[in-house]
């Protein structure tokens, strides 16, 4: 949704409840969100979705072209957001909100927290004192990492280094993000 807003692409949002319906599971056997349908395309995995949309409906400055030196960094950090930083987020949220009390800080949870914390350190280092992960320009890598970061310091209430706190605010202040938020969770 955020990328569609950034690129000015029209889109429709379908809200689903959990547990998901059989009809939804028939489309997406994982039963997870997000899920993208675009003509004959029907895919899960948020990073694949933003790369697909950027490529299919670009060019866009949010996804550097093949000769742009920023391309490798954008791909690296987009994949990192889910494959490394975001990969433990479901486990940590289930431990925090659903696990029985004695299991909330068991060995696996503590190990995952440590791995996520190491990933957070890499994210902070990759950003450094730049405004965005690939430098001055906002890209798909920022959409992906802002989302994982919002789970880390939002739902999980974990600490973040100062540069990432300011980065989260900077990304979240974008008009496109605000519009997507409004459509995802209308205030009225
Ligand atoms: N790697 C996937 C993660 C998808 C995911 O775990 N989504 C969560 C919500 S943020 C979900 O649907 N959880 C419920 C479930 O898996 O049953 C992506 O980036 O799209």
mmCIF file with all atom_site columns, C-alpha atoms and ligand atoms in Angstrom:
data_model
loop_
_atom_site.group_PDB
_atom_site.id
_atom_site.type_symbol
_atom_site.label_atom_id
_atom_site.label_alt_id
_atom_site.label_comp_id
_atom_site.label_asym_id
_atom_site.label_entity_id
_atom_site.label_seq_id
_atom_site.pdbx_PDB_ins_code
_atom_site.Cartn_x
_atom_site.Cartn_y
_atom_site.Cartn_z
_atom_site.occupancy
_atom_site.B_iso_or_equiv
_atom_site.pdbx_formal_charge
_atom_site.auth_seq_id
_atom_site.auth_comp_id
_atom_site.auth_asym_id
_atom_site.auth_atom_id
_atom_site.pdbx_PDB_model_num
ATOM   1   C CA  . UNK A 1 1   ? 0.000   0.000   0.000   1.00 0.00 ? 1   UNK A CA  1
ATOM   2   C CA  . UNK A 1 2   ? 2.783   2.383   0.936   1.00 0.00 ? 2   UNK A CA  1
ATOM   3   C CA  . UNK A 1 3   ? 4.629   1.783   -2.327  1.00 0.00 ? 3   UNK A CA  1
ATOM   4   C CA  . UNK A 1 4   ? 1.434   2.204   -4.366  1.00 0.00 ? 4   UNK A CA  1
ATOM   5   C CA  . UNK A 1 5   ? 0.917   5.554   -2.635  1.00 0.00 ? 5   UNK A CA  1
ATOM   6   C CA  . UNK A 1 6   ? 4.527   6.599   -3.303  1.00 0.00 ? 6   UNK A CA  1
ATOM   7   C CA  . UNK A 1 7   ? 4.219   5.644   -6.982  1.00 0.00 ? 7   UNK A CA  1
ATOM   8   C CA  . UNK A 1 8   ? 0.683   6.966   -7.437  1.00 0.00 ? 8   UNK A CA  1
ATOM   9   C CA  . UNK A 1 9   ? -0.626  3.509   -8.407  1.00 0.00 ? 9   UNK A CA  1
ATOM   10  C CA  . UNK A 1 10  ? -4.339  2.846   -7.916  1.00 0.00 ? 10  UNK A CA  1
ATOM   11  C CA  . UNK A 1 11  ? -5.114  -0.115  -5.631  1.00 0.00 ? 11  UNK A CA  1
ATOM   12  C CA  . UNK A 1 12  ? -7.902  -1.767  -3.709  1.00 0.00 ? 12  UNK A CA  1
ATOM   13  C CA  . UNK A 1 13  ? -7.620  -3.088  -0.179  1.00 0.00 ? 13  UNK A CA  1
ATOM   14  C CA  . UNK A 1 14  ? -9.393  -6.204  0.991   1.00 0.00 ? 14  UNK A CA  1
ATOM   15  C CA  . UNK A 1 15  ? -9.480  -6.669  4.759   1.00 0.00 ? 15  UNK A CA  1
ATOM   16  C CA  . UNK A 1 16  ? -9.415  -10.222 6.074   1.00 0.00 ? 16  UNK A CA  1
ATOM   17  C CA  . UNK A 1 17  ? -9.939  -11.489 9.613   1.00 0.00 ? 17  UNK A CA  1
ATOM   18  C CA  . UNK A 1 18  ? -7.947  -14.122 11.514  1.00 0.00 ? 18  UNK A CA  1
ATOM   19  C CA  . UNK A 1 19  ? -8.403  -17.066 11.429  1.00 0.00 ? 19  UNK A CA  1
ATOM   20  C CA  . UNK A 1 20  ? -8.573  -16.646 7.675   1.00 0.00 ? 20  UNK A CA  1
ATOM   21  C CA  . UNK A 1 21  ? -11.402 -18.054 5.567   1.00 0.00 ? 21  UNK A CA  1
ATOM   22  C CA  . UNK A 1 22  ? -11.044 -21.216 3.496   1.00 0.00 ? 22  UNK A CA  1
ATOM   23  C CA  . UNK A 1 23  ? -11.448 -19.057 0.376   1.00 0.00 ? 23  UNK A CA  1
ATOM   24  C CA  . UNK A 1 24  ? -8.451  -16.930 1.390   1.00 0.00 ? 24  UNK A CA  1
ATOM   25  C CA  . UNK A 1 25  ? -6.372  -20.000 2.273   1.00 0.00 ? 25  UNK A CA  1
ATOM   26  C CA  . UNK A 1 26  ? -7.146  -21.458 -1.149  1.00 0.00 ? 26  UNK A CA  1
ATOM   27  C CA  . UNK A 1 27  ? -5.454  -18.409 -2.684  1.00 0.00 ? 27  UNK A CA  1
ATOM   28  C CA  . UNK A 1 28  ? -2.684  -18.133 -0.118  1.00 0.00 ? 28  UNK A CA  1
ATOM   29  C CA  . UNK A 1 29  ? -2.038  -21.456 1.630   1.00 0.00 ? 29  UNK A CA  1
ATOM   30  C CA  . UNK A 1 30  ? 0.093   -19.773 4.307   1.00 0.00 ? 30  UNK A CA  1
ATOM   31  C CA  . UNK A 1 31  ? -2.934  -17.761 5.388   1.00 0.00 ? 31  UNK A CA  1
ATOM   32  C CA  . UNK A 1 32  ? -0.648  -14.792 6.053   1.00 0.00 ? 32  UNK A CA  1
ATOM   33  C CA  . UNK A 1 33  ? -0.794  -11.145 5.008   1.00 0.00 ? 33  UNK A CA  1
ATOM   34  C CA  . UNK A 1 34  ? 0.063   -9.262  2.902   1.00 0.00 ? 34  UNK A CA  1
ATOM   35  C CA  . UNK A 1 35  ? -1.079  -10.892 -0.332  1.00 0.00 ? 35  UNK A CA  1
ATOM   36  C CA  . UNK A 1 36  ? -1.028  -9.165  -3.722  1.00 0.00 ? 36  UNK A CA  1
ATOM   37  C CA  . UNK A 1 37  ? -3.283  -9.762  -6.699  1.00 0.00 ? 37  UNK A CA  1
ATOM   38  C CA  . UNK A 1 38  ? -2.596  -7.935  -9.949  1.00 0.00 ? 38  UNK A CA  1
ATOM   39  C CA  . UNK A 1 39  ? -4.181  -9.452  -13.033 1.00 0.00 ? 39  UNK A CA  1
ATOM   40  C CA  . UNK A 1 40  ? -2.831  -12.984 -13.294 1.00 0.00 ? 40  UNK A CA  1
ATOM   41  C CA  . UNK A 1 41  ? -0.267  -12.332 -10.563 1.00 0.00 ? 41  UNK A CA  1
ATOM   42  C CA  . UNK A 1 42  ? -1.134  -13.614 -7.064  1.00 0.00 ? 42  UNK A CA  1
ATOM   43  C CA  . UNK A 1 43  ? 1.788   -13.631 -4.621  1.00 0.00 ? 43  UNK A CA  1
ATOM   44  C CA  . UNK A 1 44  ? 2.733   -13.407 -0.970  1.00 0.00 ? 44  UNK A CA  1
ATOM   45  C CA  . UNK A 1 45  ? 6.068   -12.123 0.434   1.00 0.00 ? 45  UNK A CA  1
ATOM   46  C CA  . UNK A 1 46  ? 6.069   -8.380  0.883   1.00 0.00 ? 46  UNK A CA  1
ATOM   47  C CA  . UNK A 1 47  ? 9.593   -7.858  -0.474  1.00 0.00 ? 47  UNK A CA  1
ATOM   48  C CA  . UNK A 1 48  ? 8.755   -9.701  -3.687  1.00 0.00 ? 48  UNK A CA  1
ATOM   49  C CA  . UNK A 1 49  ? 5.640   -7.538  -3.985  1.00 0.00 ? 49  UNK A CA  1
ATOM   50  C CA  . UNK A 1 50  ? 7.463   -4.222  -3.778  1.00 0.00 ? 50  UNK A CA  1
ATOM   51  C CA  . UNK A 1 51  ? 10.183  -5.387  -6.166  1.00 0.00 ? 51  UNK A CA  1
ATOM   52  C CA  . UNK A 1 52  ? 7.520   -6.613  -8.581  1.00 0.00 ? 52  UNK A CA  1
ATOM   53  C CA  . UNK A 1 53  ? 5.523   -3.368  -8.434  1.00 0.00 ? 53  UNK A CA  1
ATOM   54  C CA  . UNK A 1 54  ? 8.622   -1.203  -8.793  1.00 0.00 ? 54  UNK A CA  1
ATOM   55  C CA  . UNK A 1 55  ? 9.808   -3.201  -11.789 1.00 0.00 ? 55  UNK A CA  1
ATOM   56  C CA  . UNK A 1 56  ? 6.409   -3.718  -13.412 1.00 0.00 ? 56  UNK A CA  1
ATOM   57  C CA  . UNK A 1 57  ? 5.104   -0.156  -13.049 1.00 0.00 ? 57  UNK A CA  1
ATOM   58  C CA  . UNK A 1 58  ? 8.382   1.764   -12.859 1.00 0.00 ? 58  UNK A CA  1
ATOM   59  C CA  . UNK A 1 59  ? 10.796  3.184   -13.554 1.00 0.00 ? 59  UNK A CA  1
ATOM   60  C CA  . UNK A 1 60  ? 10.692  4.791   -10.158 1.00 0.00 ? 60  UNK A CA  1
ATOM   61  C CA  . UNK A 1 61  ? 13.460  6.411   -8.083  1.00 0.00 ? 61  UNK A CA  1
ATOM   62  C CA  . UNK A 1 62  ? 12.392  4.005   -5.330  1.00 0.00 ? 62  UNK A CA  1
ATOM   63  C CA  . UNK A 1 63  ? 13.992  1.107   -7.222  1.00 0.00 ? 63  UNK A CA  1
ATOM   64  C CA  . UNK A 1 64  ? 17.320  2.087   -8.828  1.00 0.00 ? 64  UNK A CA  1
ATOM   65  C CA  . UNK A 1 65  ? 17.929  0.872   -12.383 1.00 0.00 ? 65  UNK A CA  1
ATOM   66  C CA  . UNK A 1 66  ? 20.465  -1.822  -13.258 1.00 0.00 ? 66  UNK A CA  1
ATOM   67  C CA  . UNK A 1 67  ? 23.276  0.653   -13.918 1.00 0.00 ? 67  UNK A CA  1
ATOM   68  C CA  . UNK A 1 68  ? 22.689  2.661   -10.747 1.00 0.00 ? 68  UNK A CA  1
ATOM   69  C CA  . UNK A 1 69  ? 25.368  2.021   -8.083  1.00 0.00 ? 69  UNK A CA  1
ATOM   70  C CA  . UNK A 1 70  ? 22.622  2.157   -5.418  1.00 0.00 ? 70  UNK A CA  1
ATOM   71  C CA  . UNK A 1 71  ? 20.858  -0.952  -6.793  1.00 0.00 ? 71  UNK A CA  1
ATOM   72  C CA  . UNK A 1 72  ? 22.910  -3.530  -4.862  1.00 0.00 ? 72  UNK A CA  1
ATOM   73  C CA  . UNK A 1 73  ? 22.392  -1.726  -1.543  1.00 0.00 ? 73  UNK A CA  1
ATOM   74  C CA  . UNK A 1 74  ? 18.636  -1.401  -2.122  1.00 0.00 ? 74  UNK A CA  1
ATOM   75  C CA  . UNK A 1 75  ? 18.284  -5.113  -2.952  1.00 0.00 ? 75  UNK A CA  1
ATOM   76  C CA  . UNK A 1 76  ? 20.500  -6.144  -0.041  1.00 0.00 ? 76  UNK A CA  1
ATOM   77  C CA  . UNK A 1 77  ? 18.598  -4.108  2.514   1.00 0.00 ? 77  UNK A CA  1
ATOM   78  C CA  . UNK A 1 78  ? 15.155  -4.968  1.130   1.00 0.00 ? 78  UNK A CA  1
ATOM   79  C CA  . UNK A 1 79  ? 15.873  -8.701  1.417   1.00 0.00 ? 79  UNK A CA  1
ATOM   80  C CA  . UNK A 1 80  ? 17.550  -8.182  4.810   1.00 0.00 ? 80  UNK A CA  1
ATOM   81  C CA  . UNK A 1 81  ? 14.362  -6.600  6.174   1.00 0.00 ? 81  UNK A CA  1
ATOM   82  C CA  . UNK A 1 82  ? 12.415  -9.861  6.006   1.00 0.00 ? 82  UNK A CA  1
ATOM   83  C CA  . UNK A 1 83  ? 15.006  -12.613 5.608   1.00 0.00 ? 83  UNK A CA  1
ATOM   84  C CA  . UNK A 1 84  ? 17.124  -11.480 8.558   1.00 0.00 ? 84  UNK A CA  1
ATOM   85  C CA  . UNK A 1 85  ? 15.651  -8.675  10.674  1.00 0.00 ? 85  UNK A CA  1
ATOM   86  C CA  . UNK A 1 86  ? 11.966  -9.503  10.193  1.00 0.00 ? 86  UNK A CA  1
ATOM   87  C CA  . UNK A 1 87  ? 12.352  -13.288 10.226  1.00 0.00 ? 87  UNK A CA  1
ATOM   88  C CA  . UNK A 1 88  ? 12.126  -13.583 14.009  1.00 0.00 ? 88  UNK A CA  1
ATOM   89  C CA  . UNK A 1 89  ? 9.408   -11.016 14.498  1.00 0.00 ? 89  UNK A CA  1
ATOM   90  C CA  . UNK A 1 90  ? 6.429   -13.421 14.433  1.00 0.00 ? 90  UNK A CA  1
ATOM   91  C CA  . UNK A 1 91  ? 8.137   -15.671 16.979  1.00 0.00 ? 91  UNK A CA  1
ATOM   92  C CA  . UNK A 1 92  ? 8.868   -12.750 19.291  1.00 0.00 ? 92  UNK A CA  1
ATOM   93  C CA  . UNK A 1 93  ? 5.333   -11.402 18.999  1.00 0.00 ? 93  UNK A CA  1
ATOM   94  C CA  . UNK A 1 94  ? 3.803   -14.814 19.686  1.00 0.00 ? 94  UNK A CA  1
ATOM   95  C CA  . UNK A 1 95  ? 6.092   -15.192 22.710  1.00 0.00 ? 95  UNK A CA  1
ATOM   96  C CA  . UNK A 1 96  ? 5.147   -11.746 24.011  1.00 0.00 ? 96  UNK A CA  1
ATOM   97  C CA  . UNK A 1 97  ? 1.401   -11.888 23.411  1.00 0.00 ? 97  UNK A CA  1
ATOM   98  C CA  . UNK A 1 98  ? 0.461   -15.585 23.366  1.00 0.00 ? 98  UNK A CA  1
ATOM   99  C CA  . UNK A 1 99  ? 3.052   -17.786 25.107  1.00 0.00 ? 99  UNK A CA  1
ATOM   100 C CA  . UNK A 1 100 ? 2.368   -19.113 28.607  1.00 0.00 ? 100 UNK A CA  1
ATOM   101 C CA  . UNK A 1 101 ? 4.240   -17.083 31.247  1.00 0.00 ? 101 UNK A CA  1
ATOM   102 C CA  . UNK A 1 102 ? 7.093   -19.612 31.837  1.00 0.00 ? 102 UNK A CA  1
ATOM   103 C CA  . UNK A 1 103 ? 7.841   -19.695 28.094  1.00 0.00 ? 103 UNK A CA  1
ATOM   104 C CA  . UNK A 1 104 ? 7.936   -15.943 27.461  1.00 0.00 ? 104 UNK A CA  1
ATOM   105 C CA  . UNK A 1 105 ? 11.677  -15.756 28.053  1.00 0.00 ? 105 UNK A CA  1
ATOM   106 C CA  . UNK A 1 106 ? 12.712  -19.326 27.271  1.00 0.00 ? 106 UNK A CA  1
ATOM   107 C CA  . UNK A 1 107 ? 15.985  -20.242 25.571  1.00 0.00 ? 107 UNK A CA  1
ATOM   108 C CA  . UNK A 1 108 ? 14.599  -19.897 22.028  1.00 0.00 ? 108 UNK A CA  1
ATOM   109 C CA  . UNK A 1 109 ? 13.011  -16.510 22.688  1.00 0.00 ? 109 UNK A CA  1
ATOM   110 C CA  . UNK A 1 110 ? 16.210  -15.165 24.248  1.00 0.00 ? 110 UNK A CA  1
ATOM   111 C CA  . UNK A 1 111 ? 18.282  -16.519 21.359  1.00 0.00 ? 111 UNK A CA  1
ATOM   112 C CA  . UNK A 1 112 ? 15.936  -14.913 18.819  1.00 0.00 ? 112 UNK A CA  1
ATOM   113 C CA  . UNK A 1 113 ? 16.047  -11.586 20.678  1.00 0.00 ? 113 UNK A CA  1
ATOM   114 C CA  . UNK A 1 114 ? 19.807  -11.681 20.505  1.00 0.00 ? 114 UNK A CA  1
ATOM   115 C CA  . UNK A 1 115 ? 19.786  -12.423 16.756  1.00 0.00 ? 115 UNK A CA  1
ATOM   116 C CA  . UNK A 1 116 ? 17.289  -9.629  16.117  1.00 0.00 ? 116 UNK A CA  1
ATOM   117 C CA  . UNK A 1 117 ? 19.369  -7.259  18.191  1.00 0.00 ? 117 UNK A CA  1
ATOM   118 C CA  . UNK A 1 118 ? 22.436  -8.076  16.068  1.00 0.00 ? 118 UNK A CA  1
ATOM   119 C CA  . UNK A 1 119 ? 20.351  -7.389  12.939  1.00 0.00 ? 119 UNK A CA  1
ATOM   120 C CA  . UNK A 1 120 ? 19.244  -4.086  14.442  1.00 0.00 ? 120 UNK A CA  1
ATOM   121 C CA  . UNK A 1 121 ? 22.917  -3.191  14.899  1.00 0.00 ? 121 UNK A CA  1
ATOM   122 C CA  . UNK A 1 122 ? 23.580  -3.871  11.213  1.00 0.00 ? 122 UNK A CA  1
ATOM   123 C CA  . UNK A 1 123 ? 20.594  -1.738  10.240  1.00 0.00 ? 123 UNK A CA  1
ATOM   124 C CA  . UNK A 1 124 ? 21.833  1.127   12.393  1.00 0.00 ? 124 UNK A CA  1
ATOM   125 C CA  . UNK A 1 125 ? 25.331  0.837   10.898  1.00 0.00 ? 125 UNK A CA  1
ATOM   126 C CA  . UNK A 1 126 ? 23.968  0.631   7.324   1.00 0.00 ? 126 UNK A CA  1
ATOM   127 C CA  . UNK A 1 127 ? 21.999  3.827   7.884   1.00 0.00 ? 127 UNK A CA  1
ATOM   128 C CA  . UNK A 1 128 ? 24.804  5.679   9.640   1.00 0.00 ? 128 UNK A CA  1
ATOM   129 C CA  . UNK A 1 129 ? 24.140  9.396   9.414   1.00 0.00 ? 129 UNK A CA  1
ATOM   130 C CA  . UNK A 1 130 ? 22.395  9.272   6.034   1.00 0.00 ? 130 UNK A CA  1
ATOM   131 C CA  . UNK A 1 131 ? 18.699  10.092  5.777   1.00 0.00 ? 131 UNK A CA  1
ATOM   132 C CA  . UNK A 1 132 ? 17.863  6.802   4.055   1.00 0.00 ? 132 UNK A CA  1
ATOM   133 C CA  . UNK A 1 133 ? 19.471  3.389   3.634   1.00 0.00 ? 133 UNK A CA  1
ATOM   134 C CA  . UNK A 1 134 ? 20.693  4.027   0.097   1.00 0.00 ? 134 UNK A CA  1
ATOM   135 C CA  . UNK A 1 135 ? 21.744  7.620   0.801   1.00 0.00 ? 135 UNK A CA  1
ATOM   136 C CA  . UNK A 1 136 ? 19.761  10.786  0.142   1.00 0.00 ? 136 UNK A CA  1
ATOM   137 C CA  . UNK A 1 137 ? 16.921  9.152   -1.772  1.00 0.00 ? 137 UNK A CA  1
ATOM   138 C CA  . UNK A 1 138 ? 14.037  7.212   -0.201  1.00 0.00 ? 138 UNK A CA  1
ATOM   139 C CA  . UNK A 1 139 ? 13.742  3.694   -1.692  1.00 0.00 ? 139 UNK A CA  1
ATOM   140 C CA  . UNK A 1 140 ? 11.960  0.363   -1.430  1.00 0.00 ? 140 UNK A CA  1
ATOM   141 C CA  . UNK A 1 141 ? 14.597  -0.702  1.109   1.00 0.00 ? 141 UNK A CA  1
ATOM   142 C CA  . UNK A 1 142 ? 13.260  1.965   3.481   1.00 0.00 ? 142 UNK A CA  1
ATOM   143 C CA  . UNK A 1 143 ? 9.658   0.812   3.097   1.00 0.00 ? 143 UNK A CA  1
ATOM   144 C CA  . UNK A 1 144 ? 10.689  -2.746  3.924   1.00 0.00 ? 144 UNK A CA  1
ATOM   145 C CA  . UNK A 1 145 ? 12.887  -1.894  6.919   1.00 0.00 ? 145 UNK A CA  1
ATOM   146 C CA  . UNK A 1 146 ? 10.543  0.693   8.376   1.00 0.00 ? 146 UNK A CA  1
ATOM   147 C CA  . UNK A 1 147 ? 7.903   -2.028  8.522   1.00 0.00 ? 147 UNK A CA  1
ATOM   148 C CA  . UNK A 1 148 ? 10.152  -4.445  10.452  1.00 0.00 ? 148 UNK A CA  1
ATOM   149 C CA  . UNK A 1 149 ? 11.375  -1.618  12.673  1.00 0.00 ? 149 UNK A CA  1
ATOM   150 C CA  . UNK A 1 150 ? 7.804   -0.626  13.507  1.00 0.00 ? 150 UNK A CA  1
ATOM   151 C CA  . UNK A 1 151 ? 7.195   -4.144  14.845  1.00 0.00 ? 151 UNK A CA  1
ATOM   152 C CA  . UNK A 1 152 ? 10.426  -4.063  16.848  1.00 0.00 ? 152 UNK A CA  1
ATOM   153 C CA  . UNK A 1 153 ? 9.947   -0.772  18.644  1.00 0.00 ? 153 UNK A CA  1
ATOM   154 C CA  . UNK A 1 154 ? 6.156   -0.560  18.234  1.00 0.00 ? 154 UNK A CA  1
ATOM   155 C CA  . UNK A 1 155 ? 4.529   -3.887  19.099  1.00 0.00 ? 155 UNK A CA  1
ATOM   156 C CA  . UNK A 1 156 ? 7.550   -5.364  20.906  1.00 0.00 ? 156 UNK A CA  1
ATOM   157 C CA  . UNK A 1 157 ? 8.554   -2.087  22.600  1.00 0.00 ? 157 UNK A CA  1
ATOM   158 C CA  . UNK A 1 158 ? 12.281  -2.758  22.161  1.00 0.00 ? 158 UNK A CA  1
ATOM   159 C CA  . UNK A 1 159 ? 14.918  -0.072  22.281  1.00 0.00 ? 159 UNK A CA  1
ATOM   160 C CA  . UNK A 1 160 ? 16.372  1.374   19.063  1.00 0.00 ? 160 UNK A CA  1
ATOM   161 C CA  . UNK A 1 161 ? 19.530  3.442   18.510  1.00 0.00 ? 161 UNK A CA  1
ATOM   162 C CA  . UNK A 1 162 ? 18.997  7.183   18.065  1.00 0.00 ? 162 UNK A CA  1
ATOM   163 C CA  . UNK A 1 163 ? 19.687  7.212   14.311  1.00 0.00 ? 163 UNK A CA  1
ATOM   164 C CA  . UNK A 1 164 ? 16.995  4.570   13.740  1.00 0.00 ? 164 UNK A CA  1
ATOM   165 C CA  . UNK A 1 165 ? 14.506  6.375   15.985  1.00 0.00 ? 165 UNK A CA  1
ATOM   166 C CA  . UNK A 1 166 ? 14.901  9.532   13.883  1.00 0.00 ? 166 UNK A CA  1
ATOM   167 C CA  . UNK A 1 167 ? 14.796  7.435   10.676  1.00 0.00 ? 167 UNK A CA  1
ATOM   168 C CA  . UNK A 1 168 ? 11.525  5.810   11.740  1.00 0.00 ? 168 UNK A CA  1
ATOM   169 C CA  . UNK A 1 169 ? 10.005  9.247   12.304  1.00 0.00 ? 169 UNK A CA  1
ATOM   170 C CA  . UNK A 1 170 ? 11.393  10.564  9.004   1.00 0.00 ? 170 UNK A CA  1
ATOM   171 C CA  . UNK A 1 171 ? 9.929   7.681   6.996   1.00 0.00 ? 171 UNK A CA  1
ATOM   172 C CA  . UNK A 1 172 ? 6.655   7.702   8.922   1.00 0.00 ? 172 UNK A CA  1
ATOM   173 C CA  . UNK A 1 173 ? 6.161   11.425  8.263   1.00 0.00 ? 173 UNK A CA  1
ATOM   174 C CA  . UNK A 1 174 ? 5.951   10.868  4.506   1.00 0.00 ? 174 UNK A CA  1
ATOM   175 C CA  . UNK A 1 175 ? 2.597   11.825  3.027   1.00 0.00 ? 175 UNK A CA  1
ATOM   176 C CA  . UNK A 1 176 ? 2.386   8.510   1.143   1.00 0.00 ? 176 UNK A CA  1
ATOM   177 C CA  . UNK A 1 177 ? 2.858   6.568   4.390   1.00 0.00 ? 177 UNK A CA  1
ATOM   178 C CA  . UNK A 1 178 ? 0.175   8.627   6.108   1.00 0.00 ? 178 UNK A CA  1
ATOM   179 C CA  . UNK A 1 179 ? -2.260  7.953   3.257   1.00 0.00 ? 179 UNK A CA  1
ATOM   180 C CA  . UNK A 1 180 ? -1.544  4.218   3.352   1.00 0.00 ? 180 UNK A CA  1
ATOM   181 C CA  . UNK A 1 181 ? -2.015  4.180   7.134   1.00 0.00 ? 181 UNK A CA  1
ATOM   182 C CA  . UNK A 1 182 ? -5.321  5.958   6.786   1.00 0.00 ? 182 UNK A CA  1
ATOM   183 C CA  . UNK A 1 183 ? -6.530  3.343   4.290   1.00 0.00 ? 183 UNK A CA  1
ATOM   184 C CA  . UNK A 1 184 ? -5.194  0.467   6.415   1.00 0.00 ? 184 UNK A CA  1
ATOM   185 C CA  . UNK A 1 185 ? -6.764  1.701   9.636   1.00 0.00 ? 185 UNK A CA  1
ATOM   186 C CA  . UNK A 1 186 ? -9.221  4.526   8.978   1.00 0.00 ? 186 UNK A CA  1
ATOM   187 C CA  . UNK A 1 187 ? -9.550  6.817   12.012  1.00 0.00 ? 187 UNK A CA  1
ATOM   188 C CA  . UNK A 1 188 ? -13.297 7.277   11.614  1.00 0.00 ? 188 UNK A CA  1
HETATM 189 N N1  . LIG B 2 .   ? 7.830   -12.762 5.061   1.00 0.00 ? 1   LIG B N1  1
HETATM 190 C C1  . LIG B 2 .   ? 6.414   -12.470 5.004   1.00 0.00 ? 1   LIG B C1  1
HETATM 191 C C2  . LIG B 2 .   ? 5.852   -12.395 6.423   1.00 0.00 ? 1   LIG B C2  1
HETATM 192 C C3  . LIG B 2 .   ? 4.345   -12.417 6.425   1.00 0.00 ? 1   LIG B C3  1
HETATM 193 C C4  . LIG B 2 .   ? 3.804   -12.474 7.840   1.00 0.00 ? 1   LIG B C4  1
HETATM 194 O O1  . LIG B 2 .   ? 4.386   -13.142 8.713   1.00 0.00 ? 1   LIG B O1  1
HETATM 195 N N2  . LIG B 2 .   ? 2.689   -11.785 8.075   1.00 0.00 ? 1   LIG B N2  1
HETATM 196 C C5  . LIG B 2 .   ? 2.097   -11.776 9.387   1.00 0.00 ? 1   LIG B C5  1
HETATM 197 C C6  . LIG B 2 .   ? 1.511   -10.422 9.688   1.00 0.00 ? 1   LIG B C6  1
HETATM 198 S S1  . LIG B 2 .   ? 2.755   -9.193  9.691   1.00 0.00 ? 1   LIG B S1  1
HETATM 199 C C7  . LIG B 2 .   ? 0.954   -12.787 9.408   1.00 0.00 ? 1   LIG B C7  1
HETATM 200 O O2  . LIG B 2 .   ? 0.197   -12.865 8.465   1.00 0.00 ? 1   LIG B O2  1
HETATM 201 N N3  . LIG B 2 .   ? 0.844   -13.516 10.506  1.00 0.00 ? 1   LIG B N3  1
HETATM 202 C C8  . LIG B 2 .   ? -0.235  -14.431 10.711  1.00 0.00 ? 1   LIG B C8  1
HETATM 203 C C9  . LIG B 2 .   ? 0.089   -15.834 10.288  1.00 0.00 ? 1   LIG B C9  1
HETATM 204 O O3  . LIG B 2 .   ? 1.187   -16.076 9.766   1.00 0.00 ? 1   LIG B O3  1
HETATM 205 O O4  . LIG B 2 .   ? -0.773  -16.684 10.490  1.00 0.00 ? 1   LIG B O4  1
HETATM 206 C C10 . LIG B 2 .   ? 6.217   -11.151 4.262   1.00 0.00 ? 1   LIG B C10 1
HETATM 207 O O5  . LIG B 2 .   ? 7.119   -10.319 4.269   1.00 0.00 ? 1   LIG B O5  1
HETATM 208 O O6  . LIG B 2 .   ? 5.172   -10.955 3.623   1.00 0.00 ? 1   LIG B O6  1
#
